[in-house]
Amino acid sequence: MPDEGQVFMQLASSLRRMRAPHWLGFYTLIALAWGTLYAMQLPPDLVAAANLYGAEFWQALCRIEPGLAGAPNIFLMWAVMSAAMMAPTALPALATWDDLVQTGRGAGFGALLSGYLAVWLGFAALATVAQLALAGAGLLNPLGESVNIWLTALLLAGAGAYQFSTLKDSCLAKCRHPLTFFIQYWHDGPLRMGLRLGAVCLGCCWALMALAFVGGTMNLLWMGGAMVLMMLEKLPAIGAVLTRPLGYGLMALGWAVVILELGGWT
């Protein structure tokens, strides 16, 4: 078992590698994604007006707002949101990759990250279709928030139930132990491993990401909270005690929404 000095030296070495150019590029990508999301936000006074006047307010606007924008704009929003939220959750896996290649130049880092993000671009396309369909059915407001009690309850309870699924457990096992993952698929090369890693991450997080339709697809507070939650869930020690209580909590919220609706308290 390594002593404290060895642990400190390993940590210092890892921190030095994470100042390399490829890591600076990674941090820049995340900063740009969050900056873009901030720039895409509606001004607070418009949000307040929307909450006050509802659909009539949107009809009176001279420009189309993000929630009612065309498919390209909605796809851009989901793509940037996925990058901003999911790239940080891949940090342990990317750091493990850097430890394995041991070059200090991040050999294959870009290909690995590209494969990972490509999967989330695919998710963004599916989310765009879902948002257009739900908005077309009158189930979402222009801010991408559910206005239907039953849809809200279904999303919450469904995400909670998914926390207990075997698929979620299998994907989380790989996310929490990236070294085992890379050793298992090392022969695939960085791009294909990135695609696999993205698919595994998608299996972990798609249901939680779908809760954007509850919190609002342009709600930075929700995005930040969900990102932290998904990062913690992928850490072995913390995630082991977080996943199931989170599932119970989400299902309880789903039932609470239904009870409040049936009781006439909404």
mmCIF file with all atom_site columns, C-alpha atoms in Angstrom, residues 33-143:
data_model
loop_
_atom_site.group_PDB
_atom_site.id
_atom_site.type_symbol
_atom_site.label_atom_id
_atom_site.label_alt_id
_atom_site.label_comp_id
_atom_site.label_asym_id
_atom_site.label_entity_id
_atom_site.label_seq_id
_atom_site.pdbx_PDB_ins_code
_atom_site.Cartn_x
_atom_site.Cartn_y
_atom_site.Cartn_z
_atom_site.occupancy
_atom_site.B_iso_or_equiv
_atom_site.pdbx_formal_charge
_atom_site.auth_seq_id
_atom_site.auth_comp_id
_atom_site.auth_asym_id
_atom_site.auth_atom_id
_atom_site.pdbx_PDB_model_num
ATOM 1   C CA . ALA A 1 33  ? -19.996 25.962 -23.670 1.00 0.00 ? 33  ALA A CA 1
ATOM 2   C CA . TRP A 1 34  ? -21.170 27.507 -20.404 1.00 0.00 ? 34  TRP A CA 1
ATOM 3   C CA . GLY A 1 35  ? -20.539 31.000 -21.759 1.00 0.00 ? 35  GLY A CA 1
ATOM 4   C CA . THR A 1 36  ? -22.653 30.208 -24.808 1.00 0.00 ? 36  THR A CA 1
ATOM 5   C CA . LEU A 1 37  ? -25.469 28.889 -22.620 1.00 0.00 ? 37  LEU A CA 1
ATOM 6   C CA . TYR A 1 38  ? -25.353 32.070 -20.567 1.00 0.00 ? 38  TYR A CA 1
ATOM 7   C CA . ALA A 1 39  ? -25.511 34.173 -23.729 1.00 0.00 ? 39  ALA A CA 1
ATOM 8   C CA . MET A 1 40  ? -28.530 32.167 -24.934 1.00 0.00 ? 40  MET A CA 1
ATOM 9   C CA . GLN A 1 41  ? -30.490 32.869 -21.743 1.00 0.00 ? 41  GLN A CA 1
ATOM 10  C CA . LEU A 1 42  ? -33.527 35.109 -21.860 1.00 0.00 ? 42  LEU A CA 1
ATOM 11  C CA . PRO A 1 43  ? -33.199 38.359 -19.900 1.00 0.00 ? 43  PRO A CA 1
ATOM 12  C CA . PRO A 1 44  ? -34.791 38.035 -16.445 1.00 0.00 ? 44  PRO A CA 1
ATOM 13  C CA . ASP A 1 45  ? -37.435 40.654 -17.236 1.00 0.00 ? 45  ASP A CA 1
ATOM 14  C CA . LEU A 1 46  ? -38.618 38.608 -20.232 1.00 0.00 ? 46  LEU A CA 1
ATOM 15  C CA . VAL A 1 47  ? -38.794 35.451 -18.119 1.00 0.00 ? 47  VAL A CA 1
ATOM 16  C CA . ALA A 1 48  ? -40.835 37.317 -15.498 1.00 0.00 ? 48  ALA A CA 1
ATOM 17  C CA . ALA A 1 49  ? -43.150 38.656 -18.187 1.00 0.00 ? 49  ALA A CA 1
ATOM 18  C CA . ALA A 1 50  ? -43.579 35.174 -19.647 1.00 0.00 ? 50  ALA A CA 1
ATOM 19  C CA . ASN A 1 51  ? -44.560 33.784 -16.250 1.00 0.00 ? 51  ASN A CA 1
ATOM 20  C CA . LEU A 1 52  ? -47.016 36.646 -15.758 1.00 0.00 ? 52  LEU A CA 1
ATOM 21  C CA . TYR A 1 53  ? -48.695 36.768 -19.175 1.00 0.00 ? 53  TYR A CA 1
ATOM 22  C CA . GLY A 1 54  ? -48.209 33.223 -20.473 1.00 0.00 ? 54  GLY A CA 1
ATOM 23  C CA . ALA A 1 55  ? -48.922 32.375 -24.111 1.00 0.00 ? 55  ALA A CA 1
ATOM 24  C CA . GLU A 1 56  ? -50.204 35.858 -24.964 1.00 0.00 ? 56  GLU A CA 1
ATOM 25  C CA . PHE A 1 57  ? -46.790 37.280 -24.137 1.00 0.00 ? 57  PHE A CA 1
ATOM 26  C CA . TRP A 1 58  ? -45.011 35.004 -26.590 1.00 0.00 ? 58  TRP A CA 1
ATOM 27  C CA . GLN A 1 59  ? -47.471 35.773 -29.339 1.00 0.00 ? 59  GLN A CA 1
ATOM 28  C CA . ALA A 1 60  ? -46.799 39.487 -28.866 1.00 0.00 ? 60  ALA A CA 1
ATOM 29  C CA . LEU A 1 61  ? -43.017 39.152 -29.181 1.00 0.00 ? 61  LEU A CA 1
ATOM 30  C CA . CYS A 1 62  ? -41.402 40.319 -32.387 1.00 0.00 ? 62  CYS A CA 1
ATOM 31  C CA . ARG A 1 63  ? -38.847 37.550 -32.327 1.00 0.00 ? 63  ARG A CA 1
ATOM 32  C CA . ILE A 1 64  ? -39.073 33.839 -31.722 1.00 0.00 ? 64  ILE A CA 1
ATOM 33  C CA . GLU A 1 65  ? -37.676 32.765 -28.359 1.00 0.00 ? 65  GLU A CA 1
ATOM 34  C CA . PRO A 1 66  ? -35.472 29.665 -27.790 1.00 0.00 ? 66  PRO A CA 1
ATOM 35  C CA . GLY A 1 67  ? -38.298 27.400 -26.646 1.00 0.00 ? 67  GLY A CA 1
ATOM 36  C CA . LEU A 1 68  ? -40.175 27.994 -29.917 1.00 0.00 ? 68  LEU A CA 1
ATOM 37  C CA . ALA A 1 69  ? -37.171 28.272 -32.218 1.00 0.00 ? 69  ALA A CA 1
ATOM 38  C CA . GLY A 1 70  ? -36.699 26.036 -35.193 1.00 0.00 ? 70  GLY A CA 1
ATOM 39  C CA . ALA A 1 71  ? -35.015 22.666 -35.014 1.00 0.00 ? 71  ALA A CA 1
ATOM 40  C CA . PRO A 1 72  ? -31.460 23.981 -35.769 1.00 0.00 ? 72  PRO A CA 1
ATOM 41  C CA . ASN A 1 73  ? -31.576 26.413 -32.845 1.00 0.00 ? 73  ASN A CA 1
ATOM 42  C CA . ILE A 1 74  ? -33.005 23.828 -30.484 1.00 0.00 ? 74  ILE A CA 1
ATOM 43  C CA . PHE A 1 75  ? -30.375 21.318 -31.591 1.00 0.00 ? 75  PHE A CA 1
ATOM 44  C CA . LEU A 1 76  ? -27.640 23.907 -30.990 1.00 0.00 ? 76  LEU A CA 1
ATOM 45  C CA . MET A 1 77  ? -28.993 24.528 -27.494 1.00 0.00 ? 77  MET A CA 1
ATOM 46  C CA . TRP A 1 78  ? -29.064 20.799 -26.650 1.00 0.00 ? 78  TRP A CA 1
ATOM 47  C CA . ALA A 1 79  ? -25.619 20.209 -28.176 1.00 0.00 ? 79  ALA A CA 1
ATOM 48  C CA . VAL A 1 80  ? -24.023 23.029 -26.183 1.00 0.00 ? 80  VAL A CA 1
ATOM 49  C CA . MET A 1 81  ? -25.879 21.990 -23.026 1.00 0.00 ? 81  MET A CA 1
ATOM 50  C CA . SER A 1 82  ? -24.703 18.383 -23.428 1.00 0.00 ? 82  SER A CA 1
ATOM 51  C CA . ALA A 1 83  ? -21.100 19.488 -23.880 1.00 0.00 ? 83  ALA A CA 1
ATOM 52  C CA . ALA A 1 84  ? -21.251 21.893 -20.933 1.00 0.00 ? 84  ALA A CA 1
ATOM 53  C CA . MET A 1 85  ? -22.804 19.344 -18.583 1.00 0.00 ? 85  MET A CA 1
ATOM 54  C CA . MET A 1 86  ? -21.295 16.042 -19.714 1.00 0.00 ? 86  MET A CA 1
ATOM 55  C CA . ALA A 1 87  ? -17.693 16.954 -20.548 1.00 0.00 ? 87  ALA A CA 1
ATOM 56  C CA . PRO A 1 88  ? -16.915 17.683 -16.854 1.00 0.00 ? 88  PRO A CA 1
ATOM 57  C CA . THR A 1 89  ? -18.409 14.339 -15.808 1.00 0.00 ? 89  THR A CA 1
ATOM 58  C CA . ALA A 1 90  ? -15.835 12.593 -18.017 1.00 0.00 ? 90  ALA A CA 1
ATOM 59  C CA . LEU A 1 91  ? -12.932 14.161 -16.115 1.00 0.00 ? 91  LEU A CA 1
ATOM 60  C CA . PRO A 1 92  ? -11.997 11.000 -14.123 1.00 0.00 ? 92  PRO A CA 1
ATOM 61  C CA . ALA A 1 93  ? -11.955 8.895  -17.301 1.00 0.00 ? 93  ALA A CA 1
ATOM 62  C CA . LEU A 1 94  ? -9.904  11.473 -19.202 1.00 0.00 ? 94  LEU A CA 1
ATOM 63  C CA . ALA A 1 95  ? -7.433  11.741 -16.318 1.00 0.00 ? 95  ALA A CA 1
ATOM 64  C CA . THR A 1 96  ? -7.137  7.947  -16.254 1.00 0.00 ? 96  THR A CA 1
ATOM 65  C CA . TRP A 1 97  ? -6.424  7.966  -19.988 1.00 0.00 ? 97  TRP A CA 1
ATOM 66  C CA . ASP A 1 98  ? -3.674  10.534 -19.430 1.00 0.00 ? 98  ASP A CA 1
ATOM 67  C CA . ASP A 1 99  ? -2.157  8.332  -16.734 1.00 0.00 ? 99  ASP A CA 1
ATOM 68  C CA . LEU A 1 100 ? -2.173  5.355  -19.097 1.00 0.00 ? 100 LEU A CA 1
ATOM 69  C CA . VAL A 1 101 ? -0.549  7.037  -22.082 1.00 0.00 ? 101 VAL A CA 1
ATOM 70  C CA . GLN A 1 102 ? 2.063   8.717  -19.849 1.00 0.00 ? 102 GLN A CA 1
ATOM 71  C CA . THR A 1 103 ? 3.353   10.944 -22.644 1.00 0.00 ? 103 THR A CA 1
ATOM 72  C CA . GLY A 1 104 ? 2.509   14.357 -21.269 1.00 0.00 ? 104 GLY A CA 1
ATOM 73  C CA . ARG A 1 105 ? 1.238   15.257 -24.765 1.00 0.00 ? 105 ARG A CA 1
ATOM 74  C CA . GLY A 1 106 ? -2.165  13.626 -24.424 1.00 0.00 ? 106 GLY A CA 1
ATOM 75  C CA . ALA A 1 107 ? -1.749  11.067 -27.215 1.00 0.00 ? 107 ALA A CA 1
ATOM 76  C CA . GLY A 1 108 ? -5.221  10.222 -28.471 1.00 0.00 ? 108 GLY A CA 1
ATOM 77  C CA . PHE A 1 109 ? -6.866  12.641 -26.033 1.00 0.00 ? 109 PHE A CA 1
ATOM 78  C CA . GLY A 1 110 ? -8.612  14.589 -28.781 1.00 0.00 ? 110 GLY A CA 1
ATOM 79  C CA . ALA A 1 111 ? -9.893  11.439 -30.506 1.00 0.00 ? 111 ALA A CA 1
ATOM 80  C CA . LEU A 1 112 ? -11.166 10.031 -27.198 1.00 0.00 ? 112 LEU A CA 1
ATOM 81  C CA . LEU A 1 113 ? -12.991 13.260 -26.335 1.00 0.00 ? 113 LEU A CA 1
ATOM 82  C CA . SER A 1 114 ? -14.362 13.592 -29.877 1.00 0.00 ? 114 SER A CA 1
ATOM 83  C CA . GLY A 1 115 ? -15.861 10.118 -29.754 1.00 0.00 ? 115 GLY A CA 1
ATOM 84  C CA . TYR A 1 116 ? -17.366 10.817 -26.349 1.00 0.00 ? 116 TYR A CA 1
ATOM 85  C CA . LEU A 1 117 ? -18.954 14.084 -27.433 1.00 0.00 ? 117 LEU A CA 1
ATOM 86  C CA . ALA A 1 118 ? -20.183 12.581 -30.729 1.00 0.00 ? 118 ALA A CA 1
ATOM 87  C CA . VAL A 1 119 ? -22.484 10.297 -28.755 1.00 0.00 ? 119 VAL A CA 1
ATOM 88  C CA . TRP A 1 120 ? -23.888 13.287 -26.908 1.00 0.00 ? 120 TRP A CA 1
ATOM 89  C CA . LEU A 1 121 ? -24.463 15.080 -30.211 1.00 0.00 ? 121 LEU A CA 1
ATOM 90  C CA . GLY A 1 122 ? -26.626 12.117 -31.139 1.00 0.00 ? 122 GLY A CA 1
ATOM 91  C CA . PHE A 1 123 ? -28.489 12.539 -27.859 1.00 0.00 ? 123 PHE A CA 1
ATOM 92  C CA . ALA A 1 124 ? -28.942 16.239 -28.665 1.00 0.00 ? 124 ALA A CA 1
ATOM 93  C CA . ALA A 1 125 ? -30.587 15.302 -31.969 1.00 0.00 ? 125 ALA A CA 1
ATOM 94  C CA . LEU A 1 126 ? -33.026 12.947 -30.209 1.00 0.00 ? 126 LEU A CA 1
ATOM 95  C CA . ALA A 1 127 ? -33.741 15.547 -27.525 1.00 0.00 ? 127 ALA A CA 1
ATOM 96  C CA . THR A 1 128 ? -34.483 18.099 -30.251 1.00 0.00 ? 128 THR A CA 1
ATOM 97  C CA . VAL A 1 129 ? -37.059 15.787 -31.794 1.00 0.00 ? 129 VAL A CA 1
ATOM 98  C CA . ALA A 1 130 ? -38.582 15.160 -28.359 1.00 0.00 ? 130 ALA A CA 1
ATOM 99  C CA . GLN A 1 131 ? -38.788 18.868 -27.549 1.00 0.00 ? 131 GLN A CA 1
ATOM 100 C CA . LEU A 1 132 ? -40.418 19.706 -30.871 1.00 0.00 ? 132 LEU A CA 1
ATOM 101 C CA . ALA A 1 133 ? -42.940 16.897 -30.429 1.00 0.00 ? 133 ALA A CA 1
ATOM 102 C CA . LEU A 1 134 ? -43.778 17.822 -26.826 1.00 0.00 ? 134 LEU A CA 1
ATOM 103 C CA . ALA A 1 135 ? -44.034 21.531 -27.638 1.00 0.00 ? 135 ALA A CA 1
ATOM 104 C CA . GLY A 1 136 ? -46.218 20.744 -30.625 1.00 0.00 ? 136 GLY A CA 1
ATOM 105 C CA . ALA A 1 137 ? -48.528 18.770 -28.345 1.00 0.00 ? 137 ALA A CA 1
ATOM 106 C CA . GLY A 1 138 ? -48.780 21.733 -25.974 1.00 0.00 ? 138 GLY A CA 1
ATOM 107 C CA . LEU A 1 139 ? -46.937 19.937 -23.165 1.00 0.00 ? 139 LEU A CA 1
ATOM 108 C CA . LEU A 1 140 ? -44.008 22.389 -22.928 1.00 0.00 ? 140 LEU A CA 1
ATOM 109 C CA . ASN A 1 141 ? -43.918 26.145 -22.589 1.00 0.00 ? 141 ASN A CA 1
ATOM 110 C CA . PRO A 1 142 ? -41.538 28.240 -24.715 1.00 0.00 ? 142 PRO A CA 1
ATOM 111 C CA . LEU A 1 143 ? -38.839 27.905 -22.038 1.00 0.00 ? 143 LEU A CA 1
#
